[in-house]
PDB file of C-alpha atoms and ligand atoms in Angstrom:
ATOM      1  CA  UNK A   1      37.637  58.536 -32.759  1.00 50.00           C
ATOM      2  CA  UNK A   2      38.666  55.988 -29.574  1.00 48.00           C
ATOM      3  CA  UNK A   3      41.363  58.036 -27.606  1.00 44.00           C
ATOM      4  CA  UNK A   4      43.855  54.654 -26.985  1.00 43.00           C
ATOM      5  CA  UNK A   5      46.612  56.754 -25.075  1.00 41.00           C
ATOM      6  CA  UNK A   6      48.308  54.319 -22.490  1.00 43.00           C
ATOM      7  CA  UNK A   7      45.977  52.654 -20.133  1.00 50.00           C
ATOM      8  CA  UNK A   8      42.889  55.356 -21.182  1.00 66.00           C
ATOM      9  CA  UNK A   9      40.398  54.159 -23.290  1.00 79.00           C
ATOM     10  CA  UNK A  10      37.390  56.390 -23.927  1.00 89.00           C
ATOM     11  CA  UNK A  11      35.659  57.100 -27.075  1.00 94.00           C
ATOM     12  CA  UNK A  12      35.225  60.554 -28.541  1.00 95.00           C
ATOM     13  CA  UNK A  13      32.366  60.869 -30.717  1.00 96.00           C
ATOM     14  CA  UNK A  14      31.322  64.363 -32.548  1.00 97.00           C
ATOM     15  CA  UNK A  15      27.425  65.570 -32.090  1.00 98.00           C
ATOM     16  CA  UNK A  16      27.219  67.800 -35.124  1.00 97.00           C
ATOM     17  CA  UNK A  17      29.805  68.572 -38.001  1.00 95.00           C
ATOM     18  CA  UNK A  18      30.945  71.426 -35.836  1.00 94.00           C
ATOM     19  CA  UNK A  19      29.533  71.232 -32.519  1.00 98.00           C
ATOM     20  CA  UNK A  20      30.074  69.153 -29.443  1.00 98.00           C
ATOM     21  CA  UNK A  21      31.021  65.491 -28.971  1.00 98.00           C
ATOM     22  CA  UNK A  22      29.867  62.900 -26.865  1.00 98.00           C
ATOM     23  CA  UNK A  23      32.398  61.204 -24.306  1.00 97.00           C
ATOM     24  CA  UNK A  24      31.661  57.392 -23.320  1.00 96.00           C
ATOM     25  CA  UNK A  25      33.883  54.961 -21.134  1.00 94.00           C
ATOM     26  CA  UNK A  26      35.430  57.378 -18.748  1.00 96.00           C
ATOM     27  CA  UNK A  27      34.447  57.998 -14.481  1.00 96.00           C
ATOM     28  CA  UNK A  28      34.414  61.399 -13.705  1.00 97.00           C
ATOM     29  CA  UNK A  29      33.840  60.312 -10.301  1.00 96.00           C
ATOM     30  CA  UNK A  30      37.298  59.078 -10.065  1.00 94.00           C
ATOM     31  CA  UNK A  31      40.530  61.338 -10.291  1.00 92.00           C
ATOM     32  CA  UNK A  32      41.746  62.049 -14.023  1.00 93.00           C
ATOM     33  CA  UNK A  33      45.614  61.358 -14.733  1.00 93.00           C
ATOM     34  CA  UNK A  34      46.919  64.266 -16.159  1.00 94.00           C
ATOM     35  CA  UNK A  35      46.975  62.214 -19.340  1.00 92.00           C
ATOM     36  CA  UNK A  36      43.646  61.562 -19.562  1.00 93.00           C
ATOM     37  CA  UNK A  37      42.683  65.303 -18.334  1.00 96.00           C
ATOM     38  CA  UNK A  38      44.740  66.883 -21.508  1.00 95.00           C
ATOM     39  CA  UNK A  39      42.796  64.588 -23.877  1.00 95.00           C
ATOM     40  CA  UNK A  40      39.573  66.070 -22.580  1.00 97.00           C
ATOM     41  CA  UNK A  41      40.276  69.717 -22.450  1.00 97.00           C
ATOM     42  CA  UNK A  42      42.106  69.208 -26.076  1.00 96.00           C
ATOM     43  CA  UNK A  43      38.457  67.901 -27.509  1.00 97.00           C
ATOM     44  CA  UNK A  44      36.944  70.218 -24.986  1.00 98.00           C
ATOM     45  CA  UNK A  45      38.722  73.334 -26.492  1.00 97.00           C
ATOM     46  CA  UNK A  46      38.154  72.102 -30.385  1.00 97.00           C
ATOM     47  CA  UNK A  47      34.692  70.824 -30.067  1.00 98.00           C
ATOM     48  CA  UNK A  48      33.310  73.416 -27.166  1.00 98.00           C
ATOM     49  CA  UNK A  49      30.412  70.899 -25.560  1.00 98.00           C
ATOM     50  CA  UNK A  50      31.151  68.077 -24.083  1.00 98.00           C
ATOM     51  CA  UNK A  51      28.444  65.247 -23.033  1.00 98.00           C
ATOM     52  CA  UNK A  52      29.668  63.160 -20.279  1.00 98.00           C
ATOM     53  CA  UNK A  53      27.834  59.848 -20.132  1.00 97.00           C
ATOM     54  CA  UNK A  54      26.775  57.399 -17.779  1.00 96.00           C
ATOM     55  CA  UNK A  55      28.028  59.470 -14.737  1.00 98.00           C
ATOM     56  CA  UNK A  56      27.364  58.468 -11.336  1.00 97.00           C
ATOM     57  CA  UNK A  57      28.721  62.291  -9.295  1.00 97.00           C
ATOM     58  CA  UNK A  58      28.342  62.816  -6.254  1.00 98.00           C
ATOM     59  CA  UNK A  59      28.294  66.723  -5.146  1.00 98.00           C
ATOM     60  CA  UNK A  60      32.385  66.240  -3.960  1.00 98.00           C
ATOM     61  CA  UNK A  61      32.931  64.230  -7.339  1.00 98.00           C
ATOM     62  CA  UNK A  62      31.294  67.089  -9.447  1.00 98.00           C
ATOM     63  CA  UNK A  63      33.463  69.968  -7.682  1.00 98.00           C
ATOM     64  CA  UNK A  64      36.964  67.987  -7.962  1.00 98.00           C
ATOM     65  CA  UNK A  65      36.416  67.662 -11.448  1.00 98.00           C
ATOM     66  CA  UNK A  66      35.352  71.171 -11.967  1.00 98.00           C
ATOM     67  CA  UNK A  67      38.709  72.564 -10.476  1.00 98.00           C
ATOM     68  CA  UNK A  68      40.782  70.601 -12.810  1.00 98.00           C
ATOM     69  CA  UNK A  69      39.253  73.451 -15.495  1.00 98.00           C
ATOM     70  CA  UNK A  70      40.070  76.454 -13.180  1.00 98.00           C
ATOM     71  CA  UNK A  71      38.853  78.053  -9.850  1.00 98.00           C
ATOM     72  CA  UNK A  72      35.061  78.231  -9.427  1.00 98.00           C
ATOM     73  CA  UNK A  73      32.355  80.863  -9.036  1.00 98.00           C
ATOM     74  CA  UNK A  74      30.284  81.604  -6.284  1.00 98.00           C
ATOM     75  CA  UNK A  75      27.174  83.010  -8.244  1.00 98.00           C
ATOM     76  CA  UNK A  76      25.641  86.711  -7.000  1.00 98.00           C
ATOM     77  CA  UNK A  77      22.019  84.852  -7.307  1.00 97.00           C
ATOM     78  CA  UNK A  78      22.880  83.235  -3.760  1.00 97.00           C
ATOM     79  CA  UNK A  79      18.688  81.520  -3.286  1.00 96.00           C
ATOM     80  CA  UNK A  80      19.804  78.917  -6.072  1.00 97.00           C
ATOM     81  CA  UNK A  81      23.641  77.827  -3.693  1.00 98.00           C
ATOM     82  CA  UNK A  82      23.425  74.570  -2.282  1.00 98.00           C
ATOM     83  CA  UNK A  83      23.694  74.698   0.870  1.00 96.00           C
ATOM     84  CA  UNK A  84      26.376  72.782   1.555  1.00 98.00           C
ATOM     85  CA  UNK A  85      28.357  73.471  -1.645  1.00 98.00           C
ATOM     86  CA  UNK A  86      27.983  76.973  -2.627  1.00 98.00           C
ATOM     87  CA  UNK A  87      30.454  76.254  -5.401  1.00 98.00           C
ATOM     88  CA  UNK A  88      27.118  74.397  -7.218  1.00 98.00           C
ATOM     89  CA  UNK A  89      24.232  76.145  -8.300  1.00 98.00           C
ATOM     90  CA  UNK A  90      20.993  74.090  -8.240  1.00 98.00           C
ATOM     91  CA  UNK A  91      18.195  74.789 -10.786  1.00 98.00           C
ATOM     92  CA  UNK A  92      14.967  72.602  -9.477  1.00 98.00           C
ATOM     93  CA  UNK A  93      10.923  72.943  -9.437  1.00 98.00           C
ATOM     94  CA  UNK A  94      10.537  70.508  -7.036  1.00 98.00           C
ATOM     95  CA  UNK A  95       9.585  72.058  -3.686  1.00 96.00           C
ATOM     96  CA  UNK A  96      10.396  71.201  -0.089  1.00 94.00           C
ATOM     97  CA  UNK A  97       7.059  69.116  -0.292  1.00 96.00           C
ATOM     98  CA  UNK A  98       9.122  67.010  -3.113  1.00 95.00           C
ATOM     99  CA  UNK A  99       6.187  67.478  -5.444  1.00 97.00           C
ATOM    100  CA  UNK A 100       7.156  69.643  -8.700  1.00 98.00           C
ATOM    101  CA  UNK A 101       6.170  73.308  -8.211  1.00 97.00           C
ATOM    102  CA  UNK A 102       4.544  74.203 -11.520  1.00 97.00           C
ATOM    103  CA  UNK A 103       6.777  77.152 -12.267  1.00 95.00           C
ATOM    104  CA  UNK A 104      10.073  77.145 -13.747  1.00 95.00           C
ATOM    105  CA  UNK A 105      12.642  77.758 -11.608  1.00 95.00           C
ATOM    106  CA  UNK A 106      14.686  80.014 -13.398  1.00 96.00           C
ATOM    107  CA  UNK A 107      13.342  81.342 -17.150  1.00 96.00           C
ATOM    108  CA  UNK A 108      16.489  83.210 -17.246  1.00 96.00           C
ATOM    109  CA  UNK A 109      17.815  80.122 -18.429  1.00 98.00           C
ATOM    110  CA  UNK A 110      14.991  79.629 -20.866  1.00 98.00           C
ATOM    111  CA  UNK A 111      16.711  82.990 -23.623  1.00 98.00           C
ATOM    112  CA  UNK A 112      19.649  82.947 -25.057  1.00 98.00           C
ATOM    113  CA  UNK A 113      22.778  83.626 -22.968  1.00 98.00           C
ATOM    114  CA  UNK A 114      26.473  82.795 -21.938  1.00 98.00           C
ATOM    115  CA  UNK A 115      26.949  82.324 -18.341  1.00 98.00           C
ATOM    116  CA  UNK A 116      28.065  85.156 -16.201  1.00 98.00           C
ATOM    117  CA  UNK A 117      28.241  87.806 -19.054  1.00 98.00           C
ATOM    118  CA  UNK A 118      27.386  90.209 -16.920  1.00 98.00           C
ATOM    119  CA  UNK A 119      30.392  90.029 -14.383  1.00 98.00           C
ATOM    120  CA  UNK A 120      33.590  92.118 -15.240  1.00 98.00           C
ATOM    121  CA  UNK A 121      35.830  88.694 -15.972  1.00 98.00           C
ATOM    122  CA  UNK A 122      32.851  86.016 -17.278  1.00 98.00           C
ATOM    123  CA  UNK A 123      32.901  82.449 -17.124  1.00 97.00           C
ATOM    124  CA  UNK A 124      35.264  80.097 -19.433  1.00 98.00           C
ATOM    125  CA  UNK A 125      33.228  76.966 -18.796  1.00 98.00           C
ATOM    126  CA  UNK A 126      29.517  75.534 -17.182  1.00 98.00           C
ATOM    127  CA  UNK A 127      29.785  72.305 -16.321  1.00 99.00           C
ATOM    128  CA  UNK A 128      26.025  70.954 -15.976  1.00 98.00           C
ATOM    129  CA  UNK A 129      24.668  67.401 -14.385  1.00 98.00           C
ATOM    130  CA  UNK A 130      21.775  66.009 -14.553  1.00 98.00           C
ATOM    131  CA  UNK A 131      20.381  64.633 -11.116  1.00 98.00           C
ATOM    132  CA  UNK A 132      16.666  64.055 -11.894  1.00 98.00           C
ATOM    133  CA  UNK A 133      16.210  64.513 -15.773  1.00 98.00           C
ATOM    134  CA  UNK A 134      12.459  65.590 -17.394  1.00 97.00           C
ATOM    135  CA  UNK A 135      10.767  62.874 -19.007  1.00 97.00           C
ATOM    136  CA  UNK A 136       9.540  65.017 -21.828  1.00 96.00           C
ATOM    137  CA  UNK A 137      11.457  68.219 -22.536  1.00 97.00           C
ATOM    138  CA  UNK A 138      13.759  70.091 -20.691  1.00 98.00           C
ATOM    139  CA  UNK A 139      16.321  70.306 -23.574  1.00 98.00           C
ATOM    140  CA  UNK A 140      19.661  72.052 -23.112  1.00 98.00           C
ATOM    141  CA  UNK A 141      20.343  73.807 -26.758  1.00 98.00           C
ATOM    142  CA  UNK A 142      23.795  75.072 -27.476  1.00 98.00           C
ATOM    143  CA  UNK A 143      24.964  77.699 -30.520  1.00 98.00           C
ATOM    144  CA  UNK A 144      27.979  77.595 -31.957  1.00 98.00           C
ATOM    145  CA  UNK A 145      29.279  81.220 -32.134  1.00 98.00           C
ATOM    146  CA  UNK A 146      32.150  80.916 -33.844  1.00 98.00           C
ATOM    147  CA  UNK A 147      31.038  79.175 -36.744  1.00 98.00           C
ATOM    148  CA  UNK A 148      27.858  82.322 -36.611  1.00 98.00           C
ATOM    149  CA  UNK A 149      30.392  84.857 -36.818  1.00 98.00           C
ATOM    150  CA  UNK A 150      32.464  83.633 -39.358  1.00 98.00           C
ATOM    151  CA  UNK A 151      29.045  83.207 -41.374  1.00 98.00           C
ATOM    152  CA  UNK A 152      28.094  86.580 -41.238  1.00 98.00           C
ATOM    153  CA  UNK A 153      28.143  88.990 -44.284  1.00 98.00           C
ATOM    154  CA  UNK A 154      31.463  90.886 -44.881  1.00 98.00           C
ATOM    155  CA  UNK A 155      29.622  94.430 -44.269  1.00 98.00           C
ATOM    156  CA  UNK A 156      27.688  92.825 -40.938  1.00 98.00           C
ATOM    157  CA  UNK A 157      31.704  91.802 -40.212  1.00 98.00           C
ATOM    158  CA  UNK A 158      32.662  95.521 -40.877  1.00 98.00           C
ATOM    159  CA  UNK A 159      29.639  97.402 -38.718  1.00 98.00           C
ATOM    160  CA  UNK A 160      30.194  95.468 -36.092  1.00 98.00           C
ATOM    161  CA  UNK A 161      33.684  95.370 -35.466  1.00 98.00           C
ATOM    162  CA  UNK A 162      34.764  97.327 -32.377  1.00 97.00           C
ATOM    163  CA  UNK A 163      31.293  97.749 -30.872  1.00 98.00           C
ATOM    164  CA  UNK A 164      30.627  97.057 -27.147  1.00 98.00           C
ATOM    165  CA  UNK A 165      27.299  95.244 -25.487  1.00 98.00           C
ATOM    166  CA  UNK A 166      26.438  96.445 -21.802  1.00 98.00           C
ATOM    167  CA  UNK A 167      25.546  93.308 -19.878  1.00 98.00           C
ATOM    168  CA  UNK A 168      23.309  93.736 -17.370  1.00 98.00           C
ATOM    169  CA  UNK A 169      21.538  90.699 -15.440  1.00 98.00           C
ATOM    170  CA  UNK A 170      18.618  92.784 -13.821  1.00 96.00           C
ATOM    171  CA  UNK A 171      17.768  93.644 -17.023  1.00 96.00           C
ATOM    172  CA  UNK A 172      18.346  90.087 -18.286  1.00 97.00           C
ATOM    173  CA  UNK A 173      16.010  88.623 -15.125  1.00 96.00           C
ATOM    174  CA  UNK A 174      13.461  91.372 -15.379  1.00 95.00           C
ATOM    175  CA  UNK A 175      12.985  90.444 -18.924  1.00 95.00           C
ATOM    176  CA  UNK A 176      12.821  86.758 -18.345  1.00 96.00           C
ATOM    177  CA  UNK A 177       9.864  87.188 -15.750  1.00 94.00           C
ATOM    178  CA  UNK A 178      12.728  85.570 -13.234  1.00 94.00           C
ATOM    179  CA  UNK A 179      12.480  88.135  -9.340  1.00 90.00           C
ATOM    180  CA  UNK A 180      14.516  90.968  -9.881  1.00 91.00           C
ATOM    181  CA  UNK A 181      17.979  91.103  -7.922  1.00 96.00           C
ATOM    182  CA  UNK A 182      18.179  92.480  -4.327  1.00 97.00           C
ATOM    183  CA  UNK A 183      19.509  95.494  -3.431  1.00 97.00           C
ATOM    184  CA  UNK A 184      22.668  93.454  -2.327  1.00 98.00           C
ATOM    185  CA  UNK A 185      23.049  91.409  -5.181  1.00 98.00           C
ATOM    186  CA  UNK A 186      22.459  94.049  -7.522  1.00 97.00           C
ATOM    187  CA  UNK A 187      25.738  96.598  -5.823  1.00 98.00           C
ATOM    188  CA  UNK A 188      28.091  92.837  -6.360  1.00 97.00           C
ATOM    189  CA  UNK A 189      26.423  92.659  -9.970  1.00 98.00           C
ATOM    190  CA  UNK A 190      26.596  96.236 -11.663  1.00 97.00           C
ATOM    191  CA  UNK A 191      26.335  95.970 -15.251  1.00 98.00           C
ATOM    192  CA  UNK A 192      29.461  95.847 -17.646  1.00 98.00           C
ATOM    193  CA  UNK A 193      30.628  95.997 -21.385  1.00 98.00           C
ATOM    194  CA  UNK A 194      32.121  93.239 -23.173  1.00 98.00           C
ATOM    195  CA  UNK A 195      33.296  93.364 -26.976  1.00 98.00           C
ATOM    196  CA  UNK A 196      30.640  92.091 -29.404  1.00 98.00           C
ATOM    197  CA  UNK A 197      33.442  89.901 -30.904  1.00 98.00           C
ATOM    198  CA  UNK A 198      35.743  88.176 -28.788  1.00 98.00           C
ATOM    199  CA  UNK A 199      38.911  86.453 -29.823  1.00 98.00           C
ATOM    200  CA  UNK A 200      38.494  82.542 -28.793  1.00 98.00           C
ATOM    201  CA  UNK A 201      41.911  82.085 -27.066  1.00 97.00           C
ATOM    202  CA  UNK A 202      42.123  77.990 -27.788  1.00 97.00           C
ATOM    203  CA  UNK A 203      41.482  78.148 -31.400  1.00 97.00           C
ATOM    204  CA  UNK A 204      42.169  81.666 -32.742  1.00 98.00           C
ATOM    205  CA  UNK A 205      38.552  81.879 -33.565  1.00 98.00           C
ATOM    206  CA  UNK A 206      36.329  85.394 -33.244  1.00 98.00           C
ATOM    207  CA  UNK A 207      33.142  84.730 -31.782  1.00 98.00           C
ATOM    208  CA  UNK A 208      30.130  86.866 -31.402  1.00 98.00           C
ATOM    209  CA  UNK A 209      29.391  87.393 -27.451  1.00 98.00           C
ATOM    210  CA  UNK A 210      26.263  88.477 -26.829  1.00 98.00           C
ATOM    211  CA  UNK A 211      23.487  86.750 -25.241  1.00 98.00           C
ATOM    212  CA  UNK A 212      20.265  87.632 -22.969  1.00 98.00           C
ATOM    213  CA  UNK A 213      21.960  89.557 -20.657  1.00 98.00           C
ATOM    214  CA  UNK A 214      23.276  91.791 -23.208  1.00 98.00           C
ATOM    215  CA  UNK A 215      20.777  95.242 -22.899  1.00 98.00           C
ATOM    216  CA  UNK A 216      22.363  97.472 -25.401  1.00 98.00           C
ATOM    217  CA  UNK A 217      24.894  98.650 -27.516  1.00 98.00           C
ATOM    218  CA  UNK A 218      28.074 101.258 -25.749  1.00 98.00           C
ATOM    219  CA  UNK A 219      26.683 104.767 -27.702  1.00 98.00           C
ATOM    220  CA  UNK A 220      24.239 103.686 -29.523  1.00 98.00           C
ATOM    221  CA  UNK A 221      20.610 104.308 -29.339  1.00 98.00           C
ATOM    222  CA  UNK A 222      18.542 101.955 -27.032  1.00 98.00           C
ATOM    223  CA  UNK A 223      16.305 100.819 -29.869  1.00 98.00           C
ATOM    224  CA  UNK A 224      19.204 100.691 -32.287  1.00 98.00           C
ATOM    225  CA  UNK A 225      21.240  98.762 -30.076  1.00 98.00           C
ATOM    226  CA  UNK A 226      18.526  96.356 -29.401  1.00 98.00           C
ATOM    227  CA  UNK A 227      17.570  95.440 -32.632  1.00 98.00           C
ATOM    228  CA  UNK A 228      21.027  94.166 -33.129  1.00 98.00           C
ATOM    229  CA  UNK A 229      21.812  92.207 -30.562  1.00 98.00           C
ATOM    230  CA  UNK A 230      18.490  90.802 -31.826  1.00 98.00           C
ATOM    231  CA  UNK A 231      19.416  90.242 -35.225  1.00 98.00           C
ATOM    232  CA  UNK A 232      23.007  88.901 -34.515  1.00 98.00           C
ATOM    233  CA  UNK A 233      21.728  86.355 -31.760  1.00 98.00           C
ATOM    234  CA  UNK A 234      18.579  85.151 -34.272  1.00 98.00           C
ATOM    235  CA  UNK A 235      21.401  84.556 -36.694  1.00 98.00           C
ATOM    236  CA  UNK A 236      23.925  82.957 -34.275  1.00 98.00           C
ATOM    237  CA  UNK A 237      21.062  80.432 -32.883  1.00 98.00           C
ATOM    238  CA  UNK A 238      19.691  78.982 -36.066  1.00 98.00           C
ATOM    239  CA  UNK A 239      19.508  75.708 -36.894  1.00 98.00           C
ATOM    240  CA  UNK A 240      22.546  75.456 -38.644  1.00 98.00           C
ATOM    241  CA  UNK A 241      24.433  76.165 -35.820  1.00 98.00           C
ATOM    242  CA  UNK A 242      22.533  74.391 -32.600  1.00 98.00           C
ATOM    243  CA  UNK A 243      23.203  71.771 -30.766  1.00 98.00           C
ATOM    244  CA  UNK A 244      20.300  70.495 -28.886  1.00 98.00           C
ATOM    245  CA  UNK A 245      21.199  68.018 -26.265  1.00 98.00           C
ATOM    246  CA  UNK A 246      17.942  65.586 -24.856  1.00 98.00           C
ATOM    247  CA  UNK A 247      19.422  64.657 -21.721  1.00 98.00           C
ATOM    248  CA  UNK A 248      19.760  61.111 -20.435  1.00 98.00           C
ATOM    249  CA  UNK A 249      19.988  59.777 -16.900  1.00 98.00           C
ATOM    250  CA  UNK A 250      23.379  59.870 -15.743  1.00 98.00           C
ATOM    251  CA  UNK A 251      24.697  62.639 -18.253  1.00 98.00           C
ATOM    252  CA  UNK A 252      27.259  65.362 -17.249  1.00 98.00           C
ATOM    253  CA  UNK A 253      27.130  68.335 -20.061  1.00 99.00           C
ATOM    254  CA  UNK A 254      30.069  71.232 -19.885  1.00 98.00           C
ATOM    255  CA  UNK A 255      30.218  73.940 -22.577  1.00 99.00           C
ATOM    256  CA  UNK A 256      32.458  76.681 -23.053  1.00 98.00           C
ATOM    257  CA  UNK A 257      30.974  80.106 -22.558  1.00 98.00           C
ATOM    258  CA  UNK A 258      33.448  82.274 -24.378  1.00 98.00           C
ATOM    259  CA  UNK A 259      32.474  80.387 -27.263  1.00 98.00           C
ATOM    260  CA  UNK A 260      28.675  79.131 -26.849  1.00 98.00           C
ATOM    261  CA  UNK A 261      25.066  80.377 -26.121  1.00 98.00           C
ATOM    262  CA  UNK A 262      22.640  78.077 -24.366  1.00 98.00           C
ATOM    263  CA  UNK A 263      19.188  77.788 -23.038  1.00 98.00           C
ATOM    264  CA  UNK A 264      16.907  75.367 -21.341  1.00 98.00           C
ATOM    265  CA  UNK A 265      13.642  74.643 -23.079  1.00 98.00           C
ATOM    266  CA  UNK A 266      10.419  73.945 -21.374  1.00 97.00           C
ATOM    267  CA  UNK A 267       8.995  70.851 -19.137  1.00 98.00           C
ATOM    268  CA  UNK A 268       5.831  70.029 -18.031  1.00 98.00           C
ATOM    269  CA  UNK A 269       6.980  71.432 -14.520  1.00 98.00           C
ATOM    270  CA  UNK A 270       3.903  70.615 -12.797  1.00 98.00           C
ATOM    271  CA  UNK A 271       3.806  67.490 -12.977  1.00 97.00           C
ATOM    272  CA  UNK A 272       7.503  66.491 -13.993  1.00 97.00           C
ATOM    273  CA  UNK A 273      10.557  66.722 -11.375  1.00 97.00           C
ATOM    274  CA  UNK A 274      13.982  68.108 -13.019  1.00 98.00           C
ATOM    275  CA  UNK A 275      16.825  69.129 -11.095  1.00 98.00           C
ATOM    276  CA  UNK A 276      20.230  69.724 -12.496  1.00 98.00           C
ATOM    277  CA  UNK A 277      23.102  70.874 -10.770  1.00 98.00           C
ATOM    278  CA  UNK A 278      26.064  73.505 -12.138  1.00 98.00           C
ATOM    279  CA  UNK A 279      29.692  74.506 -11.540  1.00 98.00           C
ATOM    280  CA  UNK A 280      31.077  77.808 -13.248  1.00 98.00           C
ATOM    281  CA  UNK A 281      34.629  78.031 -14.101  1.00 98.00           C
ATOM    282  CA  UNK A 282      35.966  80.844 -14.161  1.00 98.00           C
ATOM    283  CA  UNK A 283      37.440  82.825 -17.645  1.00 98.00           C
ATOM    284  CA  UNK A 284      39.084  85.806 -18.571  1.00 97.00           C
ATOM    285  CA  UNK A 285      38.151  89.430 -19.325  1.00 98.00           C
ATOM    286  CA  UNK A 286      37.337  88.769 -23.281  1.00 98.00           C
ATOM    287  CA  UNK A 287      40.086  90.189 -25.563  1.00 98.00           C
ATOM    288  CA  UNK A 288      38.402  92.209 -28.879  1.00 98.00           C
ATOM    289  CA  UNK A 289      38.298  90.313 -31.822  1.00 95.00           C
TER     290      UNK A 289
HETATM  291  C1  SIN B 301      21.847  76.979 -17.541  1.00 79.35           C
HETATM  292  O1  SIN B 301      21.413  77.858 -18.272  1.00 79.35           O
HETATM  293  O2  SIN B 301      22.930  77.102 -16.985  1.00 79.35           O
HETATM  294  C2  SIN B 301      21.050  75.716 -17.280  1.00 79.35           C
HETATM  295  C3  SIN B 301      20.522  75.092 -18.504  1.00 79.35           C
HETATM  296  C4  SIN B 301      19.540  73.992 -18.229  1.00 79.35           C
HETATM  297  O3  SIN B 301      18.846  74.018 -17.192  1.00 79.35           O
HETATM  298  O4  SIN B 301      19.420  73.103 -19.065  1.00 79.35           O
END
């Protein structure tokens, strides 16, 4: 579709049936009209990813646009802040040598999850840009969790309905091979429970939240637990309900994480440079489904 609303002009193409749509002919680096801003978070709220292309963003650029969505995070994992803009959270294997460091920065990112499940009120929306992109790899994959709960079986429907994940990111980084959390971070980042369906506010959806950081099920066995959030999140992620965005230079990527799982898939990251850049909006405490 080509959004033709007064002097805006940007086309609004879906990625999959479902899933995600692709945004040319608009400048994030200049301010949005409120105009133009509604017609984004309308096909932002229906289509839940977002690909932003041809962006040129500086760090200021990339934060002003963030806020238009809602106040912003300052993530617990404080070694990946920039600097200067704590607000952004940089994910990069290029070391202070500016040669890639042959490790992945973060595996964390690598499994299954929805940003900031494990904080009491999680995130509504990531908004991702690309500042040096792989040239092989380095994928961002997005599922649809919506559409995977309203595929599951009627009795899978029924069993799960008023269960509780605990979200926990030690767990979640211990498992991913990522340093464990200081002592400090891990008092601001106790773990929490979150319904295992969530109402989707924009559309009136239920979604299935669950994710990497979830470690088990509220009163259930360990084992038990596991093996669901296993089954439900092998279910949610396949094929039929994936995204998988191969990133070009100059692309911005946002996704809604009441909604979505992503994960980052591997590079060749000794010998390739990738650094992307992130803003968290902040969400809601997630209303049963
Ligand atoms: C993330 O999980 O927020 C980052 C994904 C990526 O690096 O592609």
């Amino acid at each position: 579709m080509t959004v033709a609303a007064m002097r805006h002009d940007f086309e609004i193409q879906p990625l999959t049936p479902r899933l995600g749509a692709e945004v040319t002919g608009v400048d994030l680096a200049q301010p949005l009209d409120d105009q133009a801003f509604a017609l984004i978070r309308d096909a932002f709220d229906r289509r839940l990813v977002l690909v932003f292309r041809d962006q040129h963003l500086p760090e200021p650029a990339h934060i002003a646009f963030s806020r238009r969505f809602g106040a912003l995070e300052v993530h617990v994992l404080n070694q990946y802040l920039d600097t200067r803009f704590p607000e952004l959270y940089v994910i990069s294997n290029v070391g202070p040598d500016g040669k890639p460091r042959g490790v992945h920065p973060d595996r964390g990112t690598m499994v299954w999850h929805t940003d900031l499940s494990f904080t009491r009120v999680p995130s509504y929306a990531t908004i991702l840009y690309g500042v040096e992109i792989a040239t092989t790899g380095g994928d961002t994959m997005f599922a649809d969790m919506l559409s995977a709960y309203e595929a599951l079986p009627e009795a899978t429907k029924t069993e799960i309905a008023g269960l509780r994940a605990v979200h926990d990111l030690d767990v979640s980084r211990r498992k991913a091979g990522d340093d464990p959390l200081t002592a400090d971070q891990r008092a601001k980042a106790p773990p929490v429970d979150h319904p295992v369906v969530r109402l989707h506010g924009p559309s009136g959806r239920r979604g299935l939240y669950l994710g990497s950081h979830a470690s088990h099920i509220e009163g259930w066995p360990q084992d038990k637990g596991e093996a669901l959030i296993r089954q439900l999140v092998a279910h949610a992620t396949e094929k039929r309900f994936v995204y998988r965005h191969r990133w070009r230079h100059g692309d911005l990527v946002m996704w809604d994480n009441r909604a979505t799982l992503h994960r980052a898939t591997d590079y060749d990251t000794g010998n390739d440079r990738r650094i992307v850049r992130r803003t968290v909006v902040t969400g809601e405490v997630p209303v049963p489904g």
